[in-house]
Short mmCIF file of C-alpha atoms in Angstrom, two decimals:
data_model
loop_
_atom_site.label_atom_id
_atom_site.label_comp_id
_atom_site.label_asym_id
_atom_site.label_seq_id
_atom_site.Cartn_x
_atom_site.Cartn_y
_atom_site.Cartn_z
CA MET A 99 0.00 0.00 0.00
CA SER A 100 1.43 3.33 -0.94
CA LYS A 101 1.80 5.95 1.75
CA LEU A 102 0.19 9.31 1.39
CA VAL A 103 2.74 11.93 2.30
CA MET A 104 1.62 15.53 3.00
CA GLN A 105 4.16 18.19 2.41
CA THR A 106 3.98 21.68 3.86
CA LYS A 107 5.73 24.52 2.24
CA GLN A 108 7.66 26.71 4.68
CA ARG A 109 8.20 30.35 4.00
CA PRO A 110 11.71 31.70 4.23
CA VAL A 111 12.55 33.17 7.64
CA SER A 112 13.60 36.44 6.09
CA HIS A 113 10.16 36.81 4.51
CA VAL A 114 8.46 36.30 7.87
CA ARG A 115 10.78 38.78 9.53
CA ARG A 116 10.10 41.40 6.85
CA LYS A 117 6.36 40.92 7.29
CA LEU A 118 6.63 41.27 11.08
CA ILE A 119 8.67 44.44 10.79
CA LYS A 120 6.23 45.85 8.27
CA THR A 121 3.27 45.07 10.53
CA SER A 122 4.99 46.60 13.59
CA ILE A 123 5.72 49.79 11.70
CA GLY A 124 2.11 49.89 10.57
CA PHE A 125 0.89 49.72 14.18
CA LEU A 126 3.34 52.42 15.21
CA LEU A 127 2.27 54.78 12.46
CA CYS A 128 -1.36 54.13 13.28
CA GLY A 129 -0.74 55.15 16.91
CA VAL A 130 1.07 58.33 15.93
CA SER A 131 -1.59 59.36 13.42
CA THR A 132 -4.27 59.55 16.14
CA GLY A 133 -2.34 62.21 18.07
CA ARG A 134 -2.96 60.40 21.42
CA LEU A 135 -0.42 58.78 23.65
CA PRO A 136 -1.33 55.51 25.40
CA ILE A 137 -2.84 56.52 28.75
CA ASP A 138 -1.04 53.77 30.61
CA ALA A 139 2.09 53.24 28.56
CA TYR A 140 3.99 52.52 31.78
CA ALA A 141 1.35 50.35 33.44
CA GLU A 142 2.12 46.92 34.79
CA ASN A 143 -0.41 44.08 35.04
CA SER A 144 -2.88 45.93 32.82
CA ASP A 145 -5.55 44.36 30.64
CA LEU A 146 -6.46 47.03 28.08
CA GLU A 147 -9.00 44.84 26.31
CA ALA A 148 -10.92 44.43 29.57
CA GLY A 149 -10.47 48.12 30.43
CA ILE A 150 -8.41 47.34 33.55
CA ILE A 151 -5.44 49.58 34.35
CA GLY A 152 -2.91 48.39 36.92
CA TRP A 153 -2.18 51.31 39.23
CA ASP A 154 -0.02 49.92 42.04
CA ASP A 155 2.57 52.67 41.51
CA GLY A 156 0.01 55.48 41.86
CA ARG A 157 1.41 57.29 38.81
CA LEU A 158 -0.31 60.09 36.90
CA LEU A 159 -2.74 58.69 34.33
CA GLU A 160 -5.80 59.58 32.27
CA LEU A 161 -9.02 57.65 32.79
CA ASN A 162 -11.91 57.46 30.34
CA TYR A 163 -15.35 55.90 30.53
CA GLY A 164 -15.15 52.11 30.31
CA GLN A 165 -11.80 51.91 32.09
CA THR A 166 -11.09 51.03 35.71
CA ALA A 167 -7.85 51.93 37.50
CA THR A 168 -7.03 49.56 40.37
CA CYS A 169 -4.37 49.97 43.06
CA THR A 170 -3.69 46.99 45.36
CA SER A 171 -0.68 48.29 47.30
CA LEU A 172 -2.04 50.57 50.05
CA LYS A 173 -0.15 50.13 53.32
CA GLN A 174 -1.37 50.18 56.90
CA GLY A 175 -0.56 53.33 58.83
CA GLN A 176 -0.61 55.58 55.76
CA LEU A 177 -3.18 58.04 54.45
CA TYR A 178 -3.58 58.24 50.68
CA ALA A 179 -4.87 61.19 48.65
CA VAL A 180 -6.29 60.39 45.21
CA ILE A 181 -5.97 63.70 43.35
CA ILE A 182 -8.43 64.02 40.46
CA TYR A 183 -8.68 66.76 37.82
CA ASN A 184 -11.57 67.06 35.37
CA ALA A 185 -9.77 66.97 32.00
CA SER A 186 -12.77 66.78 29.68
CA ALA A 187 -12.82 68.86 26.52
CA SER A 188 -16.26 70.26 27.44
CA ASP A 189 -17.46 71.71 30.74
CA HIS A 190 -19.56 69.14 32.63
CA ASP A 191 -19.53 67.28 35.93
CA ILE A 192 -18.09 63.75 36.01
CA PRO A 193 -19.61 61.04 38.24
CA ILE A 194 -16.94 58.79 39.75
CA SER A 195 -17.31 55.46 41.52
CA LEU A 196 -14.68 54.26 44.01
CA VAL A 197 -14.74 50.68 45.31
CA TRP A 198 -12.66 50.05 48.45
CA SER A 199 -14.40 47.10 50.15
CA ASN A 200 -16.56 44.16 49.13
CA SER A 201 -18.55 44.56 52.34
CA GLN A 202 -19.23 48.28 51.82
CA LEU A 203 -21.11 50.09 49.06
CA PRO A 204 -18.99 51.95 46.50
CA GLU A 205 -18.40 55.63 47.15
CA ASN A 206 -20.10 57.75 44.51
CA MET A 207 -18.74 61.25 44.01
CA THR A 208 -18.87 64.12 41.54
CA ILE A 209 -15.87 65.84 40.01
CA PRO A 210 -17.03 69.44 39.29
CA GLY A 211 -17.17 70.58 35.71
CA THR A 212 -14.47 72.60 33.98
CA LYS A 213 -12.65 72.50 30.66
CA ASN A 214 -9.25 70.94 29.95
CA ALA A 215 -8.27 70.60 33.63
CA GLN A 216 -8.51 74.36 34.27
CA GLY A 217 -10.35 73.91 37.57
CA PRO A 218 -9.04 72.82 40.99
CA ALA A 219 -8.55 69.17 41.87
CA SER A 220 -10.88 67.00 43.91
CA VAL A 221 -9.26 64.94 46.68
CA VAL A 222 -10.35 61.47 47.80
CA LEU A 223 -8.79 60.46 51.14
CA VAL A 224 -8.38 56.72 51.80
CA SER A 225 -6.72 55.03 54.78
CA GLY A 226 -4.45 52.03 54.41
CA ASN A 227 -5.92 50.87 57.72
CA ASP A 228 -9.26 50.34 55.94
CA THR A 229 -8.16 48.66 52.73
CA ALA A 230 -5.24 47.60 50.57
CA THR A 231 -7.18 48.05 47.32
CA VAL A 232 -9.06 50.88 45.61
CA SER A 233 -10.66 50.88 42.16
CA ILE A 234 -11.85 54.02 40.37
CA SER A 235 -14.04 54.31 37.28
CA ILE A 236 -16.30 56.84 35.56
CA SER A 237 -19.81 55.63 36.34
CA THR A 238 -21.86 57.23 33.52
CA ALA A 239 -21.31 56.81 29.78
CA SER A 240 -19.84 60.00 28.36
CA ASN A 241 -16.79 61.48 26.68
CA ALA A 242 -15.45 62.41 30.10
CA THR A 243 -11.75 62.24 30.97
CA VAL A 244 -10.01 62.69 34.31
CA GLN A 245 -6.33 63.05 35.17
CA MET A 246 -5.38 61.55 38.52
CA TRP A 247 -2.62 60.18 40.71
CA ILE A 248 -2.18 58.83 44.24
CA LEU A 249 -0.13 60.81 46.76
CA SER A 250 1.29 59.55 50.06
CA VAL A 251 4.71 59.21 51.67
CA SER A 252 5.21 56.11 49.49
CA MET A 253 3.35 57.08 46.28
CA PRO A 254 3.69 57.61 43.44
CA SER A 255 6.51 55.07 43.53
CA THR A 256 7.54 55.53 39.88
CA PRO A 257 6.96 59.19 38.93
CA ARG A 258 6.68 59.70 35.18
CA GLN A 259 5.19 62.02 32.57
CA ASN A 260 4.42 65.46 34.09
CA LEU A 261 4.67 64.22 37.67
CA ASP A 262 7.91 64.47 39.62
CA TYR A 263 9.41 65.11 43.05
CA ARG A 264 11.44 68.09 44.16
CA GLN A 265 13.20 68.34 47.49
CA VAL A 266 12.47 71.35 49.66
CA LYS A 267 15.65 72.97 50.92
CA GLU A 268 15.59 75.20 53.96
CA GLY A 269 15.43 78.90 53.18
CA VAL A 270 14.90 78.40 49.43
CA GLU A 271 11.68 79.71 47.88
CA LEU A 272 9.98 77.17 45.60
CA PRO A 273 7.04 77.54 43.20
CA LEU A 274 4.20 75.14 44.04
CA LEU A 275 3.34 74.09 40.49
CA LYS A 276 0.55 71.78 39.40
CA ALA A 277 1.45 68.05 39.22
CA LYS A 278 4.72 68.64 41.10
CA ASN A 279 5.27 67.03 44.49
CA TYR A 280 7.62 68.66 47.00
CA PHE A 281 9.08 66.74 49.94
CA ALA A 282 11.25 67.36 52.99
CA VAL A 283 12.64 65.29 55.83
CA ALA A 284 13.32 68.10 58.26
CA LYS A 285 15.76 67.98 61.15
CA SER A 286 14.36 67.29 64.60
CA ASN A 287 13.78 70.90 65.59
CA TRP A 288 11.29 73.68 64.97
CA HIS A 289 10.56 74.92 61.45
CA GLN A 290 8.22 77.39 59.86
CA VAL A 291 6.48 76.70 56.56
CA THR A 292 5.32 79.77 54.65
CA ILE A 293 2.88 79.38 51.75
CA GLU A 294 1.99 82.44 49.70
CA ASN A 295 -0.04 83.49 46.68
CA LYS A 296 -0.44 87.24 46.22
CA TYR A 297 -2.79 87.06 43.24
CA ASN A 298 -5.09 84.01 43.21
CA GLN A 299 -6.86 81.61 45.54
CA ALA A 300 -4.71 78.51 45.96
CA PHE A 301 -5.30 75.08 47.49
CA ILE A 302 -2.28 73.23 48.91
CA LEU A 303 -2.21 69.67 50.25
CA GLN A 304 0.26 68.66 52.97
CA ILE A 305 0.45 64.95 53.80
CA GLN A 306 2.51 63.06 56.37
CA ASN A 307 1.99 59.39 57.28
CA HIS A 308 -1.66 59.25 58.43
CA GLN A 309 -2.40 62.99 58.56
CA ALA A 310 -3.30 65.54 55.88
CA ILE A 311 -3.89 69.29 55.90
CA ILE A 312 -5.43 71.31 53.07
CA TYR A 313 -4.43 74.97 53.13
CA ILE A 314 -6.53 77.66 51.45
CA ILE A 315 -4.38 80.67 50.58
CA ASN A 316 -5.83 84.03 49.51
CA PRO A 317 -9.38 82.63 49.79
CA THR A 318 -12.33 83.97 47.85
CA LYS A 319 -15.56 84.96 49.63
CA ASN A 320 -16.86 81.38 49.57
CA PRO A 321 -13.90 79.05 49.01
CA GLN A 322 -14.85 75.51 48.10
CA VAL A 323 -12.51 72.55 48.04
CA ASN A 324 -13.92 69.15 47.06
CA VAL A 325 -12.69 66.67 49.70
CA ILE A 326 -14.20 63.17 49.80
CA PRO A 327 -13.24 61.09 52.89
CA VAL A 328 -13.70 57.33 52.51
CA GLY A 329 -14.25 54.69 55.20
CA THR A 330 -13.05 55.69 58.66
CA VAL A 331 -11.30 58.87 57.49
CA LYS A 332 -12.76 61.83 59.40
CA GLU A 333 -12.19 65.59 59.34
CA GLY A 334 -10.51 66.75 62.53
CA LYS A 335 -8.95 63.34 63.13
CA HIS A 336 -7.20 62.44 59.89
CA TYR A 337 -7.37 65.71 57.95
CA GLN A 338 -7.94 69.43 58.48
CA ILE A 339 -8.77 72.40 56.28
CA LYS A 340 -6.94 75.59 57.29
CA ARG A 341 -6.94 79.17 56.07
CA PRO A 342 -5.43 82.45 57.34
CA ASN A 343 -7.26 83.88 60.32
CA LYS A 344 -8.61 87.41 60.56
CA LEU A 345 -5.37 88.71 62.10
CA GLU A 346 -3.25 87.45 59.22
CA GLN A 347 -2.80 88.63 55.66
CA PRO A 348 -4.97 86.34 53.52
CA GLN A 349 -2.27 85.99 50.85
CA ARG A 350 0.14 84.24 53.24
CA LEU A 351 -0.06 81.41 55.73
CA GLN A 352 2.70 80.56 58.19
CA ILE A 353 2.66 77.15 59.85
CA LEU A 354 4.77 75.99 62.78
CA TYR A 355 6.17 72.52 62.14
CA GLN A 356 8.55 70.28 64.09
CA GLY A 357 10.69 67.76 62.24
CA ASN A 358 10.72 64.21 63.57
CA GLY A 359 12.55 62.29 60.85
CA SER A 360 9.45 61.47 58.81
CA GLN A 361 8.74 62.74 55.32
CA VAL A 362 6.35 65.62 54.62
CA ILE A 363 4.95 66.22 51.13
CA TRP A 364 3.28 69.29 49.64
CA THR A 365 1.46 69.54 46.32
CA SER A 366 -0.81 72.07 44.64
CA LEU A 367 -4.49 71.24 44.22
CA SER A 368 -5.08 74.32 42.08
CA SER A 369 -5.29 74.65 38.33
CA GLU A 370 -2.19 75.42 36.32
CA GLN A 371 -2.97 79.14 36.02
CA ASN A 372 -3.61 79.49 39.77
CA SER A 373 -0.60 77.40 40.79
CA LYS A 374 2.03 79.46 39.01
CA HIS A 375 1.98 82.24 41.64
CA THR A 376 2.02 79.95 44.70
CA LYS A 377 5.27 79.78 46.66
CA LEU A 378 6.58 77.70 49.56
CA ILE A 379 9.46 78.33 51.96
CA LEU A 380 10.69 75.99 54.71
CA GLN A 381 12.75 77.81 57.35
CA ALA A 382 14.52 76.43 60.43
CA LEU A 383 13.81 78.45 63.58
CA GLN A 384 16.51 79.25 66.11
CA SER A 385 15.64 77.73 69.48
CA ASN A 386 15.67 79.82 72.66
CA ASN A 387 18.16 78.46 75.23
CA GLY A 388 17.81 74.99 73.74
CA SER A 389 14.06 74.84 74.42
CA LEU A 390 11.18 76.42 72.53
CA PRO A 391 11.82 78.68 69.52
CA ALA A 392 11.06 82.33 69.03
CA LEU A 393 7.81 82.17 67.06
CA PRO A 394 6.50 84.82 64.66
CA PHE A 395 3.43 86.42 66.25
CA ASN A 396 1.98 87.98 63.12
CA ASN A 397 3.14 89.52 59.86
CA THR A 398 4.94 92.38 61.64
CA HIS A 399 8.25 92.06 63.45
CA ASP A 400 6.68 91.16 66.80
CA TYR A 401 7.61 87.89 68.48
CA ILE A 402 6.48 85.82 71.42
CA VAL A 403 9.35 84.24 73.33
CA CYS A 404 8.36 81.37 75.64
CA SER A 405 10.71 80.94 78.59
CA LYS A 406 10.61 78.33 81.33
CA VAL A 407 10.78 79.68 84.87
CA ASN A 408 12.46 77.71 87.64
CA GLU A 409 11.42 77.98 91.28
CA ASP A 410 12.86 80.86 93.35
CA THR A 411 13.74 82.74 90.17
CA SER A 412 12.83 86.39 89.77
CA ILE A 413 12.32 87.86 86.33
CA GLN A 414 11.04 91.09 84.83
CA LEU A 415 7.82 90.80 82.86
CA SER A 416 7.36 92.51 79.52
CA GLU A 417 4.65 92.53 76.87
CA ARG A 418 6.71 90.24 74.65
CA PHE A 419 7.21 87.39 77.09
CA ASP A 420 4.94 84.53 78.03
CA ILE A 421 5.80 82.53 81.13
CA TYR A 422 5.00 78.87 81.71
#
């Protein structure tokens, strides 16, 4: 019986290689022709076909309807700020859904309308004591786009694109620009942080371990900052909102701060046009006899000096001394 032999014709390797190169170039040119960069070109563990974006590094990214960004690397003992800008081409509110627990309902929130990220950011505060995972998506079908990143003492872990870190050096004035994070690990003594904007209202976020403060500089008549606490995060316990008091110039806020070896981070929550005039200065204060520092009393040259009094010690009182 004769055997039936099937023969397959193999194409030359060089032909296959040329076809692969040609196809790759075709994909590349197709991507360039659209004028859009991949929104998660640096993402790890992402499934673009399923609309899932891996976000464990907390980097800056753009999110559109149909996509979900998921971070699974929140740590206990840390507070995380998800900073979200409305980056839509048209002015409309964006409904956002944040899932942080299977046993709790998702948090639904609204990112106020603006055009091309020209409005202030919204801030979602999440505790690593509540969850290790957060997922964010746009909950209503639309052409909406948001720009967002996660800020904490450990995030973003791989800064890229427009997002970077700059170290704050004592006595050096720095501009608090949008999408720039500024950090300091101050010495274990007293410092003063001065934040100033002489022209526009500015929102500044300060975050340290499990505490956050939002400063409102040069506030308008009815300043509004969109803060969304999630889970056990509470105002007064985990975060505060501060503004200059009536005795201070509204364009400047001075904060007393004591270094303890932990990192402190500042970032602007304002739009690009309002951030450009915001400035930050970190200044070490000279201690008084090795104890408490001489603290600025107001925006003049007056000071309060706190001095400890031992028993059987006589001193002369003056208007500029407090005794304890």
